[in-house]
XYZ file of C-alpha atoms in Angstrom:
778
model
C -21.122 9.340 -18.830
C -24.156 7.100 -18.749
C -23.306 3.692 -20.172
C -25.853 1.737 -22.153
C -23.972 -1.558 -21.637
C -26.551 -3.281 -23.838
C -23.984 -4.566 -26.290
C -24.630 -7.965 -27.786
C -22.100 -10.609 -28.739
C -22.985 -9.947 -32.370
C -22.086 -6.275 -31.970
C -18.753 -7.159 -30.345
C -18.024 -9.570 -33.184
C -18.874 -6.924 -35.770
C -16.442 -4.509 -34.091
C -13.773 -7.214 -33.902
C -14.101 -7.805 -37.643
C -13.411 -4.114 -38.294
C -10.108 -4.186 -36.409
C -6.696 -5.234 -37.650
C -5.820 -5.713 -33.990
C -7.543 -7.786 -31.324
C -10.687 -7.470 -29.212
C -11.721 -9.654 -26.263
C -14.803 -9.564 -24.073
C -14.461 -12.816 -22.125
C -14.196 -12.792 -18.330
C -10.623 -14.059 -18.263
C -9.269 -11.022 -20.094
C -11.597 -8.532 -18.387
C -10.384 -9.717 -14.967
C -6.781 -9.015 -15.992
C -7.677 -5.409 -16.813
C -10.033 -4.747 -13.898
C -7.153 -3.398 -11.778
C -3.936 -1.481 -12.257
C -1.391 -0.401 -9.613
C -4.073 1.505 -7.710
C -6.561 0.400 -5.061
C -9.450 0.356 -7.561
C -11.233 -2.447 -9.368
C -13.769 -2.126 -12.179
C -14.321 -4.845 -14.722
C -14.331 -3.358 -18.247
C -16.795 -4.266 -20.974
C -14.000 -5.381 -23.300
C -10.270 -5.064 -23.958
C -8.895 -3.915 -27.315
C -5.369 -4.152 -28.723
C -5.311 -1.749 -31.682
C -2.765 -2.157 -34.465
C -3.342 1.111 -36.294
C -4.899 4.557 -36.224
C -7.791 3.133 -38.211
C -8.438 0.688 -35.351
C -8.585 3.545 -32.861
C -10.952 5.506 -35.102
C -13.215 2.441 -35.300
C -13.178 2.161 -31.498
C -14.004 5.864 -31.119
C -16.953 5.570 -33.495
C -18.198 2.476 -31.672
C -17.882 4.221 -28.307
C -19.807 7.271 -29.547
C -22.528 5.125 -31.110
C -23.053 2.929 -28.040
C -22.414 5.581 -25.360
C -19.523 3.730 -23.755
C -16.052 4.871 -22.827
C -12.467 4.150 -23.870
C -9.780 3.801 -21.219
C -6.234 4.062 -22.646
C -3.721 1.775 -20.953
C 0.029 1.303 -21.337
C 1.930 -0.643 -18.655
C -0.911 -0.232 -16.171
C 1.297 1.156 -13.388
C -0.830 4.219 -12.595
C -1.463 4.686 -8.879
C -4.577 6.857 -9.006
C -6.872 4.540 -10.967
C -6.383 6.153 -14.379
C -6.472 2.781 -16.179
C -9.589 1.445 -14.467
C -13.055 1.892 -15.929
C -16.217 0.239 -17.203
C -15.780 0.836 -20.930
C -13.301 -0.599 -23.426
C -9.757 -0.730 -22.079
C -7.466 0.063 -25.023
C -4.057 -1.531 -24.455
C -1.472 0.167 -26.664
C 1.475 -1.839 -25.359
C 1.142 -4.876 -27.634
C 1.195 -3.375 -31.129
C 1.691 0.404 -30.975
C 5.306 0.260 -29.819
C 7.408 1.390 -32.801
C 10.169 3.986 -32.776
C 9.249 5.873 -35.954
C 12.130 8.297 -36.461
C 15.278 9.453 -34.657
C 16.905 12.750 -35.633
C 20.381 12.857 -34.045
C 21.292 16.255 -35.432
C 18.183 18.045 -34.179
C 17.942 15.806 -31.089
C 14.385 14.522 -31.283
C 12.556 11.237 -31.701
C 9.036 10.236 -32.804
C 7.556 7.181 -31.110
C 4.276 5.364 -30.782
C 2.773 5.468 -27.272
C 3.665 1.850 -26.415
C 7.441 2.384 -26.555
C 9.057 1.670 -23.179
C 11.160 4.483 -21.773
C 14.246 2.368 -20.982
C 13.943 0.549 -24.317
C 14.064 3.910 -26.103
C 17.096 5.040 -24.117
C 18.867 1.738 -24.769
C 18.638 2.508 -28.497
C 19.573 6.184 -28.050
C 22.617 5.620 -25.814
C 25.089 4.781 -28.633
C 24.088 8.088 -30.225
C 24.991 9.986 -27.027
C 21.342 10.947 -26.403
C 18.558 10.068 -23.986
C 15.007 10.937 -22.961
C 15.593 12.260 -19.429
C 12.495 11.730 -17.211
C 13.243 8.535 -15.264
C 10.340 7.159 -13.282
C 10.728 4.352 -10.757
C 8.926 2.195 -13.326
C 11.149 3.218 -16.262
C 11.933 -0.368 -17.287
C 8.252 -0.958 -18.147
C 6.670 2.544 -18.205
C 5.623 3.578 -21.706
C 5.811 6.925 -23.416
C 2.043 7.214 -23.765
C 1.578 6.749 -20.042
C 4.387 9.198 -19.286
C 2.647 11.846 -21.399
C -0.749 11.025 -19.913
C 0.512 11.425 -16.342
C 3.187 14.029 -17.143
C 5.731 11.781 -15.441
C 8.838 13.168 -13.761
C 11.127 10.867 -11.775
C 14.316 11.061 -9.772
C 16.106 13.574 -12.023
C 13.298 16.123 -12.376
C 15.267 18.696 -10.373
C 17.546 18.882 -13.436
C 15.355 17.872 -16.380
C 11.816 18.744 -15.293
C 8.760 16.721 -16.285
C 7.677 15.027 -19.514
C 5.784 18.209 -20.440
C 9.073 20.092 -20.854
C 10.264 17.587 -23.482
C 7.181 17.053 -25.653
C 7.434 18.821 -29.019
C 4.271 17.587 -30.709
C 1.501 15.015 -30.317
C -0.461 13.307 -33.053
C -3.921 12.584 -31.665
C -7.314 11.307 -32.667
C -10.088 13.560 -31.393
C -13.475 12.431 -30.142
C -15.035 12.928 -33.596
C -12.466 10.555 -35.135
C -10.370 13.260 -36.804
C -6.562 12.972 -36.759
C -4.980 16.167 -35.435
C -1.379 17.067 -34.598
C -0.728 19.624 -31.872
C 2.556 21.535 -31.706
C 3.930 25.021 -31.200
C 1.648 27.647 -32.734
C 2.681 31.241 -33.348
C 0.120 34.011 -32.761
C -0.550 34.254 -36.508
C -0.890 30.473 -36.804
C -3.210 30.519 -33.785
C -5.477 33.016 -35.560
C -5.556 30.772 -38.616
C -6.429 27.739 -36.469
C -9.361 29.622 -34.972
C -10.863 29.953 -38.470
C -10.824 26.205 -39.211
C -14.335 24.715 -39.690
C -13.212 21.493 -37.998
C -13.183 20.210 -34.451
C -9.559 21.339 -34.253
C -10.702 24.881 -35.027
C -13.413 24.598 -32.378
C -10.779 23.702 -29.770
C -8.675 26.747 -30.604
C -11.746 29.030 -30.578
C -12.833 27.637 -27.250
C -9.467 28.078 -25.534
C -9.219 31.627 -26.945
C -12.637 32.551 -25.555
C -11.975 30.743 -22.283
C -8.601 32.305 -21.405
C -8.845 35.778 -22.923
C -10.774 37.477 -20.059
C -8.392 39.141 -17.594
C -10.460 37.991 -14.604
C -10.184 34.371 -15.719
C -6.417 34.569 -16.042
C -6.138 36.227 -12.649
C -8.295 33.487 -11.114
C -5.976 30.834 -12.556
C -2.803 32.524 -11.323
C -4.274 33.167 -7.874
C -5.572 29.665 -7.181
C -3.303 27.260 -9.052
C -0.254 25.790 -7.258
C 2.850 27.974 -6.980
C 4.635 28.246 -10.328
C 7.951 27.531 -8.546
C 6.738 23.942 -8.011
C 7.730 22.259 -11.287
C 5.919 19.067 -10.267
C 2.354 20.322 -10.485
C -0.274 18.158 -12.138
C -3.463 19.190 -10.391
C -6.250 19.300 -12.973
C -5.658 20.579 -16.506
C -2.514 22.708 -17.035
C -4.209 25.997 -17.892
C -1.491 27.958 -16.097
C 1.045 26.592 -18.600
C -1.156 27.626 -21.543
C -1.181 31.188 -20.245
C 2.619 31.306 -20.524
C 2.544 32.017 -24.266
C 2.614 35.012 -26.576
C -1.004 34.370 -27.532
C -2.242 35.344 -24.053
C 0.633 37.389 -22.643
C 3.166 39.311 -24.736
C 5.586 39.221 -21.800
C 6.269 35.594 -22.734
C 8.411 34.597 -25.707
C 7.035 31.073 -26.036
C 4.531 29.989 -28.667
C 1.191 28.442 -27.739
C 1.189 24.630 -27.597
C -1.801 22.436 -26.741
C 0.680 19.664 -25.837
C 1.111 21.373 -22.480
C -2.576 20.753 -21.812
C -2.539 17.177 -23.124
C 0.438 16.272 -20.924
C -1.129 15.237 -17.650
C -4.638 14.996 -19.117
C -4.757 11.217 -18.455
C -6.362 10.310 -21.771
C -9.492 12.343 -21.026
C -9.252 14.725 -23.988
C -7.867 12.832 -26.986
C -6.239 9.535 -27.947
C -2.495 9.943 -28.566
C -1.031 7.965 -31.472
C 2.422 9.512 -31.998
C 4.719 11.424 -29.668
C 7.618 13.665 -30.679
C 9.972 14.506 -27.830
C 13.187 16.475 -27.485
C 16.273 14.516 -26.435
C 19.196 15.554 -24.257
C 22.891 14.695 -24.394
C 23.809 11.899 -22.021
C 24.679 13.220 -18.546
C 28.237 13.332 -17.254
C 29.514 9.757 -17.107
C 30.743 9.562 -13.516
C 28.401 9.465 -10.535
C 28.537 9.127 -6.778
C 25.684 8.871 -4.312
C 25.874 10.265 -0.792
C 23.626 8.216 1.499
C 22.864 10.592 4.371
C 21.482 8.832 7.491
C 19.092 10.625 9.878
C 17.422 9.975 13.192
C 14.166 11.689 12.173
C 12.149 12.610 9.117
C 12.223 16.291 10.102
C 16.018 16.260 10.177
C 16.088 14.818 6.660
C 13.789 17.598 5.432
C 16.126 20.256 6.803
C 19.030 18.449 5.115
C 17.108 18.494 1.834
C 17.160 22.277 1.849
C 20.934 22.215 2.370
C 21.405 19.587 -0.342
C 19.446 21.517 -2.963
C 21.827 24.478 -2.614
C 24.503 22.163 -4.047
C 22.547 21.426 -7.257
C 22.592 17.616 -7.162
C 21.223 15.566 -10.054
C 18.941 13.622 -7.695
C 17.771 13.934 -4.093
C 15.616 11.005 -2.966
C 14.234 9.872 0.396
C 13.622 6.430 1.905
C 12.198 6.012 5.412
C 12.544 3.263 8.002
C 9.350 1.447 6.980
C 10.593 0.947 3.419
C 14.101 0.078 4.570
C 12.676 -2.562 6.913
C 10.695 -4.050 4.000
C 13.937 -4.630 2.091
C 15.216 -7.011 4.749
C 12.814 -9.773 3.693
C 13.458 -9.557 -0.044
C 16.153 -11.794 -1.540
C 17.268 -9.327 -4.201
C 16.861 -6.016 -2.415
C 18.381 -7.140 0.873
C 21.695 -7.375 -1.021
C 21.440 -3.693 -1.946
C 21.291 -2.348 1.616
C 24.915 -2.959 2.581
C 25.493 0.794 2.950
C 22.932 1.094 5.760
C 24.438 1.727 9.205
C 22.375 1.310 12.334
C 18.610 1.814 12.140
C 18.013 5.193 10.471
C 14.561 6.763 10.467
C 15.363 8.222 7.036
C 18.055 8.080 4.371
C 18.592 10.764 1.724
C 20.231 9.579 -1.490
C 22.028 12.549 -3.081
C 23.516 12.002 -6.535
C 26.311 14.081 -8.023
C 27.697 13.628 -11.525
C 30.898 14.827 -13.131
C 33.178 14.385 -16.104
C 35.566 12.606 -13.750
C 35.056 10.670 -10.538
C 37.168 13.289 -8.739
C 34.787 16.042 -9.849
C 31.740 14.126 -8.601
C 33.460 13.242 -5.299
C 34.467 16.859 -4.732
C 30.819 17.930 -4.966
C 29.859 15.159 -2.536
C 32.527 16.128 0.014
C 31.423 19.776 -0.100
C 27.835 18.725 0.642
C 28.893 16.470 3.515
C 30.838 19.319 5.145
C 27.782 21.583 4.967
C 25.498 18.861 6.365
C 27.909 18.246 9.258
C 28.287 21.963 9.926
C 24.490 22.156 10.155
C 24.675 19.329 12.735
C 22.434 17.082 10.650
C 22.695 13.317 10.150
C 24.976 10.695 11.667
C 26.448 8.710 8.758
C 27.610 10.017 5.370
C 28.926 7.225 3.102
C 29.867 8.050 -0.503
C 28.847 5.224 -2.833
C 30.387 4.494 -6.227
C 29.438 2.451 -9.270
C 28.495 -0.367 -9.548
C 27.048 -0.140 -6.012
C 25.019 2.925 -7.021
C 22.998 0.801 -9.441
C 21.812 -1.370 -6.553
C 21.058 1.705 -4.450
C 18.794 3.176 -7.125
C 17.165 -0.221 -7.649
C 16.407 -0.209 -3.915
C 14.811 3.220 -4.168
C 12.834 2.317 -7.328
C 11.389 -0.757 -5.637
C 9.713 1.363 -2.955
C 6.152 0.879 -4.208
C 6.413 -2.897 -4.501
C 8.306 -3.252 -1.240
C 5.461 -1.643 0.676
C 3.343 -4.698 -0.102
C 5.614 -6.642 2.256
C 3.996 -5.080 5.305
C 2.418 -8.178 6.906
C -1.337 -8.528 7.328
C -4.254 -6.679 5.739
C -3.006 -3.212 6.608
C -1.056 -1.729 3.720
C 0.564 1.581 2.798
C -2.215 3.021 0.641
C -1.702 5.388 -2.301
C -4.023 8.330 -1.759
C -1.919 11.263 -0.534
C 1.329 9.930 -1.992
C 1.781 12.596 -4.657
C 1.703 15.955 -2.899
C 4.297 18.568 -3.841
C 5.163 21.847 -2.130
C 7.934 24.389 -2.573
C 11.216 23.106 -1.103
C 11.386 26.073 1.269
C 8.045 24.928 2.740
C 8.962 21.247 2.937
C 10.109 20.922 6.603
C 7.114 22.877 7.941
C 4.713 21.028 5.673
C 5.994 17.596 6.694
C 6.014 18.523 10.368
C 2.419 19.707 10.125
C 1.543 16.590 8.143
C 2.975 14.384 10.892
C 0.816 16.191 13.444
C -2.191 15.689 11.177
C -1.532 11.963 10.940
C -1.247 11.740 14.709
C -4.795 13.058 15.008
C -5.906 10.111 12.847
C -3.871 7.656 14.923
C -1.707 7.017 11.883
C 1.935 6.445 11.080
C 2.804 7.306 7.489
C 5.385 6.042 5.016
C 7.737 8.666 3.543
C 9.793 8.231 0.393
C 10.755 9.614 -3.025
C 11.565 13.011 -4.458
C 12.551 15.241 -1.545
C 14.649 17.522 -3.726
C 11.602 18.409 -5.818
C 9.444 19.128 -2.771
C 7.469 15.944 -3.381
C 7.369 13.243 -0.739
C 5.308 10.134 -1.380
C 3.263 9.921 1.810
C 1.191 6.858 2.583
C -1.101 6.080 5.502
C -1.279 2.444 6.552
C -4.892 1.274 6.217
C -6.951 -1.885 5.944
C -9.316 -1.174 3.052
C -11.292 -4.325 3.805
C -12.804 -2.482 6.786
C -15.477 0.195 6.546
C -13.771 2.342 9.213
C -10.509 2.483 7.272
C -12.326 3.136 3.994
C -13.768 6.215 5.648
C -10.300 7.123 6.950
C -9.082 6.730 3.365
C -11.364 9.625 2.433
C -10.941 11.677 5.620
C -7.139 11.616 5.475
C -7.205 12.528 1.781
C -9.492 15.497 2.442
C -7.404 16.727 5.375
C -4.227 16.359 3.316
C -5.777 18.336 0.453
C -6.578 21.185 2.816
C -3.008 21.145 4.149
C -1.500 21.179 0.655
C -3.804 24.070 -0.252
C -2.522 25.986 2.766
C 0.986 25.852 1.296
C -0.212 26.552 -2.286
C 1.110 23.166 -3.271
C 0.021 20.632 -5.856
C -2.144 17.694 -4.820
C -0.562 15.707 -7.654
C 3.105 16.060 -8.457
C 3.562 13.268 -11.004
C 1.143 10.391 -10.401
C -1.900 12.270 -11.669
C -5.374 12.918 -10.297
C -7.165 9.843 -11.640
C -9.963 8.755 -9.346
C -8.193 9.134 -6.049
C -7.526 12.897 -6.170
C -10.096 14.139 -8.693
C -12.822 14.649 -6.041
C -10.615 17.258 -4.343
C -9.599 19.277 -7.406
C -12.358 21.855 -6.966
C -11.135 22.443 -3.412
C -7.575 22.902 -4.713
C -8.221 25.322 -7.613
C -11.546 26.898 -6.706
C -15.042 26.673 -8.127
C -14.411 28.980 -11.087
C -11.291 27.187 -12.253
C -12.989 23.829 -11.835
C -15.759 25.106 -14.099
C -13.051 25.848 -16.687
C -11.875 22.234 -16.442
C -15.392 20.957 -17.037
C -15.796 23.283 -19.987
C -12.561 21.974 -21.533
C -13.608 18.369 -21.022
C -17.048 18.881 -22.585
C -15.587 20.750 -25.572
C -12.896 18.197 -26.357
C -15.094 15.208 -25.518
C -18.792 16.141 -25.744
C -20.031 12.540 -25.439
C -17.690 11.710 -22.569
C -16.062 8.722 -24.259
C -12.459 9.416 -23.227
C -11.654 8.002 -19.779
C -14.571 9.604 -17.906
C -14.521 10.029 -14.146
C -10.881 11.103 -14.130
C -9.867 14.705 -13.342
C -13.478 16.032 -13.531
C -16.815 14.609 -12.400
C -15.175 11.724 -10.574
C -17.186 9.286 -8.448
C -16.441 9.084 -4.699
C -12.791 8.131 -4.178
C -13.594 5.407 -1.621
C -15.857 3.368 -3.903
C -15.068 0.600 -6.448
C -12.080 -0.521 -4.402
C -10.126 -3.708 -5.026
C -11.425 -5.246 -1.804
C -15.047 -5.642 -0.726
C -16.214 -4.082 2.530
C -15.678 -6.491 5.428
C -14.151 -8.989 2.996
C -13.449 -12.222 4.814
C -10.121 -13.981 4.538
C -11.519 -17.337 3.515
C -10.024 -20.297 5.344
C -8.748 -22.119 2.280
C -7.370 -25.563 3.023
C -4.107 -25.834 1.102
C -1.565 -28.581 0.716
C 1.298 -26.077 0.962
C 1.844 -24.229 4.225
C 1.262 -20.544 3.461
C 0.968 -19.534 7.125
C 4.133 -17.419 6.925
C 2.339 -15.187 4.389
C -0.952 -15.234 6.296
C -2.499 -17.797 3.955
C -2.656 -18.188 0.190
C -5.109 -15.306 -0.300
C -2.868 -12.815 1.458
C 0.065 -14.010 -0.637
C -1.828 -13.185 -3.840
C -2.938 -9.852 -2.354
C 0.685 -8.821 -1.880
C 0.780 -8.050 -5.595
C -0.037 -4.338 -5.721
C 0.260 -4.051 -9.493
C 3.601 -2.235 -9.688
C 4.338 -4.316 -12.790
C 8.025 -5.116 -12.183
C 7.261 -8.450 -13.879
C 6.681 -6.619 -17.184
C 10.298 -5.516 -17.568
C 12.076 -6.575 -20.745
C 15.315 -8.607 -21.040
C 17.476 -5.497 -21.509
C 16.744 -4.621 -17.867
C 18.449 -7.798 -16.686
C 17.235 -10.434 -14.260
C 14.861 -13.314 -14.826
C 11.305 -12.201 -14.093
C 9.117 -12.891 -15.989
C 10.340 -15.054 -18.905
C 6.911 -16.061 -20.194
C 5.776 -12.420 -20.295
C 8.970 -11.444 -22.106
C 8.144 -14.054 -24.752
C 4.440 -13.260 -25.226
C 4.080 -9.626 -23.990
C 0.655 -10.731 -22.776
C -0.616 -9.398 -19.441
C -2.054 -12.837 -18.706
C 1.466 -14.288 -18.664
C 2.972 -11.754 -16.261
C 3.270 -12.493 -12.565
C 0.877 -9.597 -11.940
C -1.720 -11.030 -14.318
C -1.575 -14.435 -12.660
C -1.828 -12.957 -9.163
C -4.795 -10.770 -10.171
C -6.616 -13.704 -11.749
C -6.040 -15.971 -8.776
C -7.054 -13.287 -6.282
C -10.240 -12.535 -8.224
C -11.506 -16.109 -8.016
C -10.296 -16.807 -4.488
C -12.352 -13.845 -3.273
C -15.342 -13.837 -5.636
C -15.902 -17.419 -6.793
C -19.128 -19.137 -5.728
C -17.800 -22.631 -6.460
C -17.046 -25.105 -3.692
C -13.545 -25.386 -5.150
C -12.503 -21.777 -5.750
C -9.536 -22.951 -7.807
C -11.724 -24.756 -10.330
C -11.732 -22.087 -13.055
C -10.342 -22.385 -16.565
C -9.344 -18.711 -16.449
C -6.821 -19.425 -13.685
C -5.547 -22.475 -15.555
C -5.011 -20.457 -18.740
C -3.147 -17.772 -16.839
C -0.947 -20.245 -14.957
C -0.256 -22.432 -17.987
C 2.902 -20.684 -19.207
C 4.398 -20.084 -15.761
C 7.766 -21.866 -15.913
C 8.059 -22.123 -12.116
C 11.502 -20.543 -12.530
C 11.120 -18.685 -9.213
C 12.445 -15.482 -10.784
C 9.582 -13.605 -9.132
C 10.470 -15.064 -5.721
C 13.712 -13.102 -5.726
C 13.007 -10.174 -8.069
C 9.404 -9.222 -7.296
C 9.642 -6.498 -4.620
C 6.369 -7.814 -3.190
C 7.844 -11.334 -2.889
C 5.168 -13.071 -4.947
C 6.066 -16.774 -5.135
C 4.217 -17.703 -8.310
C 5.904 -21.108 -8.550
C 4.449 -22.032 -5.161
C 1.060 -20.624 -6.106
C 1.032 -22.573 -9.362
C 1.890 -25.850 -7.622
C -0.928 -25.319 -5.140
C -3.351 -24.330 -7.896
C -2.631 -27.446 -9.944
C -3.132 -29.661 -6.903
C -6.485 -28.021 -6.158
C -7.595 -27.908 -9.820
C -6.793 -31.575 -10.398
C -8.919 -32.514 -7.396
C -11.976 -31.405 -9.383
C -10.813 -32.208 -12.903
C -8.510 -35.188 -12.568
C -4.832 -35.364 -13.436
C -4.344 -35.237 -17.238
C -2.279 -37.844 -19.030
C 0.360 -35.286 -19.992
C 0.950 -34.323 -16.359
C 1.243 -37.980 -15.353
C 3.775 -38.642 -18.125
C 5.878 -35.629 -17.200
C 5.779 -36.596 -13.541
C 7.178 -40.041 -14.401
C 9.650 -38.931 -17.072
C 12.541 -40.492 -15.145
C 10.813 -43.885 -15.162
C 9.996 -43.575 -18.879
C 13.575 -42.634 -19.698
C 14.909 -45.540 -17.648
C 12.702 -47.969 -19.568
C 13.606 -46.338 -22.867
C 17.314 -46.606 -22.110
C 17.018 -50.392 -22.399
C 16.749 -49.830 -26.161
C 17.572 -46.145 -26.772
C 17.770 -46.479 -30.563
C 14.223 -47.854 -30.753
C 12.956 -45.240 -28.277
C 14.498 -42.406 -30.334
C 13.103 -43.852 -33.582
C 9.563 -43.718 -32.163
C 10.020 -40.140 -30.967
C 11.497 -38.989 -34.273
C 9.059 -40.806 -36.570
C 6.715 -38.173 -38.014
C 3.574 -40.311 -37.942
C 4.117 -41.835 -34.502
C 5.350 -38.678 -32.772
C 2.612 -36.478 -34.275
C -0.093 -38.791 -32.984
C 1.547 -38.979 -29.567
C 1.846 -35.176 -29.349
C -1.800 -34.793 -30.263
C -2.763 -37.346 -27.611
C -0.970 -35.612 -24.740
C -1.437 -32.007 -25.893
C 2.038 -30.977 -27.053
C 2.539 -28.473 -29.873
C 3.380 -30.312 -33.113
C 6.351 -27.976 -33.683
C 8.060 -29.213 -30.519
C 10.594 -32.024 -30.716
C 11.008 -34.623 -28.001
C 14.342 -34.795 -26.125
C 16.208 -37.882 -27.315
C 18.018 -40.419 -25.167
C 21.793 -40.744 -25.152
C 23.229 -44.112 -26.138
C 24.385 -44.547 -22.558
C 23.158 -42.921 -19.332
C 25.547 -40.756 -17.351
C 25.373 -43.052 -14.349
C 26.217 -46.089 -16.482
C 29.126 -44.215 -18.046
C 30.323 -43.061 -14.612
C 30.404 -46.602 -13.243
C 32.903 -47.601 -15.959
C 34.869 -44.319 -15.892
C 38.299 -44.824 -14.334
C 39.186 -42.123 -11.823
C 42.443 -42.154 -9.905
C 42.562 -42.455 -6.138
C 40.811 -39.414 -4.588
C 43.856 -38.615 -2.486
C 45.968 -37.673 -5.515
C 43.644 -34.834 -6.579
C 45.174 -31.597 -5.252
C 41.845 -29.765 -4.739
C 39.959 -32.591 -3.025
C 36.581 -34.040 -3.932
C 33.272 -32.621 -5.157
C 29.898 -34.319 -5.527
C 27.929 -34.010 -8.748
C 24.135 -34.019 -8.549
C 22.960 -36.085 -11.506
C 19.436 -34.993 -12.436
C 17.218 -37.118 -14.659
C 17.772 -35.020 -17.776
C 21.563 -34.946 -17.492
C 21.461 -38.670 -16.782
C 19.448 -39.685 -19.856
C 19.223 -36.791 -22.324
C 22.178 -34.444 -21.851
C 24.722 -37.096 -20.961
C 27.470 -35.431 -22.994
C 27.189 -32.334 -20.808
C 27.583 -34.434 -17.652
C 30.591 -36.278 -19.075
C 32.286 -33.049 -20.096
C 31.632 -31.592 -16.627
C 33.240 -34.555 -14.857
C 36.290 -34.524 -17.126
C 36.684 -30.749 -16.692
C 36.540 -31.043 -12.895
C 39.154 -33.812 -13.036
C 41.401 -31.603 -15.135
C 40.970 -28.795 -12.598
C 42.185 -31.078 -9.831
C 38.952 -32.375 -8.345
C 37.832 -35.928 -7.764
C 34.143 -36.258 -8.713
C 31.729 -38.328 -6.690
C 28.097 -39.064 -7.474
C 25.369 -39.889 -4.977
C 22.195 -41.864 -5.378
C 18.993 -39.942 -4.776
C 15.299 -40.567 -5.074
């Protein structure tokens, strides 16, 4: 659509006043939402956080009136650029995250689109139910995004895609009307056609569009093979044909939800989602980690494995496995690796007992060995399997650990073919990549015929940006040869949309455009995705021939290639947005605020933006970076848990040093830096010191002076420091302690504030048979 963009501050303020939620149009927030987990970057006009359906209706009316677009966004982990655009980004994660109703007896749940998949299943588990599709991003992926992309995941060979589980969708159409789509019998369909509303227009249009025999034949002839259950190329018209309305050979009712699943927010805005639930799978699991000396060998083994009906069949190649070696957390999960395999297949079997699951695994191993495939066949059990699947799920983030500017780029990473075609397809793909002088990364859902394939490119160079397009085009032609799907689960977005006409043919592409214009005549819903997309190698995150600025830093970042390359390692996978129920540390400030600005990803994006685009002599001298860094606790959780190894604590320390060079060191920072000295002076008269800190008038004025929230209380001093207590504490001769001696590190807070904890620790260690020493330190 053609954007007017002439929106004044007064108009933004007027819109903000209409909303119960929030609206921001400052640069700091727009930078946070200019990228997602894709290679694209487009700064939006504004970012909205709606609280209600009325808010969304107000946004739709505003978008129609001002000829701008709305880009729905959940966790922002889309790989094809679905969440990037120049209109209003509408973040549903902050407020629209309620579980509305759970029906245990009928096995369904109604949720708002911002509900996180793992959060939902955590609540359902005690009821013996779960929502099956499990994406690699399940601990932060939201139901709205899963519907928008028609997500699948590791267990799709058993449970299919999100589309198979959606019962109904409450939506707001482009005219602002609230409409619920669900199963519609032929008689109900006829009644819908008669409605004088936009809903009626949609039913009339789809009836007229799909009734002609030639049109249906064109769809069936040129869409991906129906045996490929992971097929998300374009709009799902082939699924709509599988209903009694268009073919009496089918027993299923018509349901527009099949079209909306995978539509990437281009047709309507989803406000409520009703999905079918499944009983929890068999409780016992084992994983067979098959090791191979070549990718081709692993593809042949996949065909053998699928005859055994596993619950998951996933691939990791050598490039990803090598990336795990440098990550603190994920290096611990690779203990099952033997030698230096070119590929590892992870085959999961479940059973009511561990013996049942193991029996299935042993049968598979015998068949694999009889086929003379593989060289190592360990069977892994819980709890080790949890680490194995964490290793597989981290694949996207781990790829950012490839050193330098060349990265594994998401452009052909979502192709799916029939499993019987998989070895030939991959072999031909390898030959294709050789012609481009490329080595690809291979991982993910082998059992579903979908391998995430990634060329390694430097998108800062014009030559590789052209390769980005050329490889994508060549891959599309190869997928078409095998009647496969260009998108299996990640969606078309911007990266694959330019090739959809090639994949489905000119006539079917015209059907897609007709659907888009009927549902969204003014083009306000996420334009440029699926149809009428701009060139896929424009609006990239990096500028052409972008220079790696020689930034003089106090910290040595040479191991990461400099501070800019360290920030660029964040590829947007969003692992830092996981909630506490997922375990781990990262990222505590995000878990408290649920604000993108306070996630490791948000901080990295903000810092990268100004390091590459700032015109100031001191590129760090921006309040937007300071606001983003402010709540970073420097806990170093990201250093170990971020698969891309983003060290935000180190980045924050460097930023503060650089920022203070231009702005001076604030009084608060100076006081905190010398807290040990202040406590030592205060300990001369701790009662007086504590009185000052506890006095309402004195402490309130002091907090205001140094910028501390008035609700916070100051830590009080103990009557006696730990060191002073220790000097008078009688310990027996060290030689009489049966377990020897230990040394206690006495930090400044334990010494002056938490002295009772230090005392208790020393007495406990004595009781356990240890003599306790204490050293002096600076």
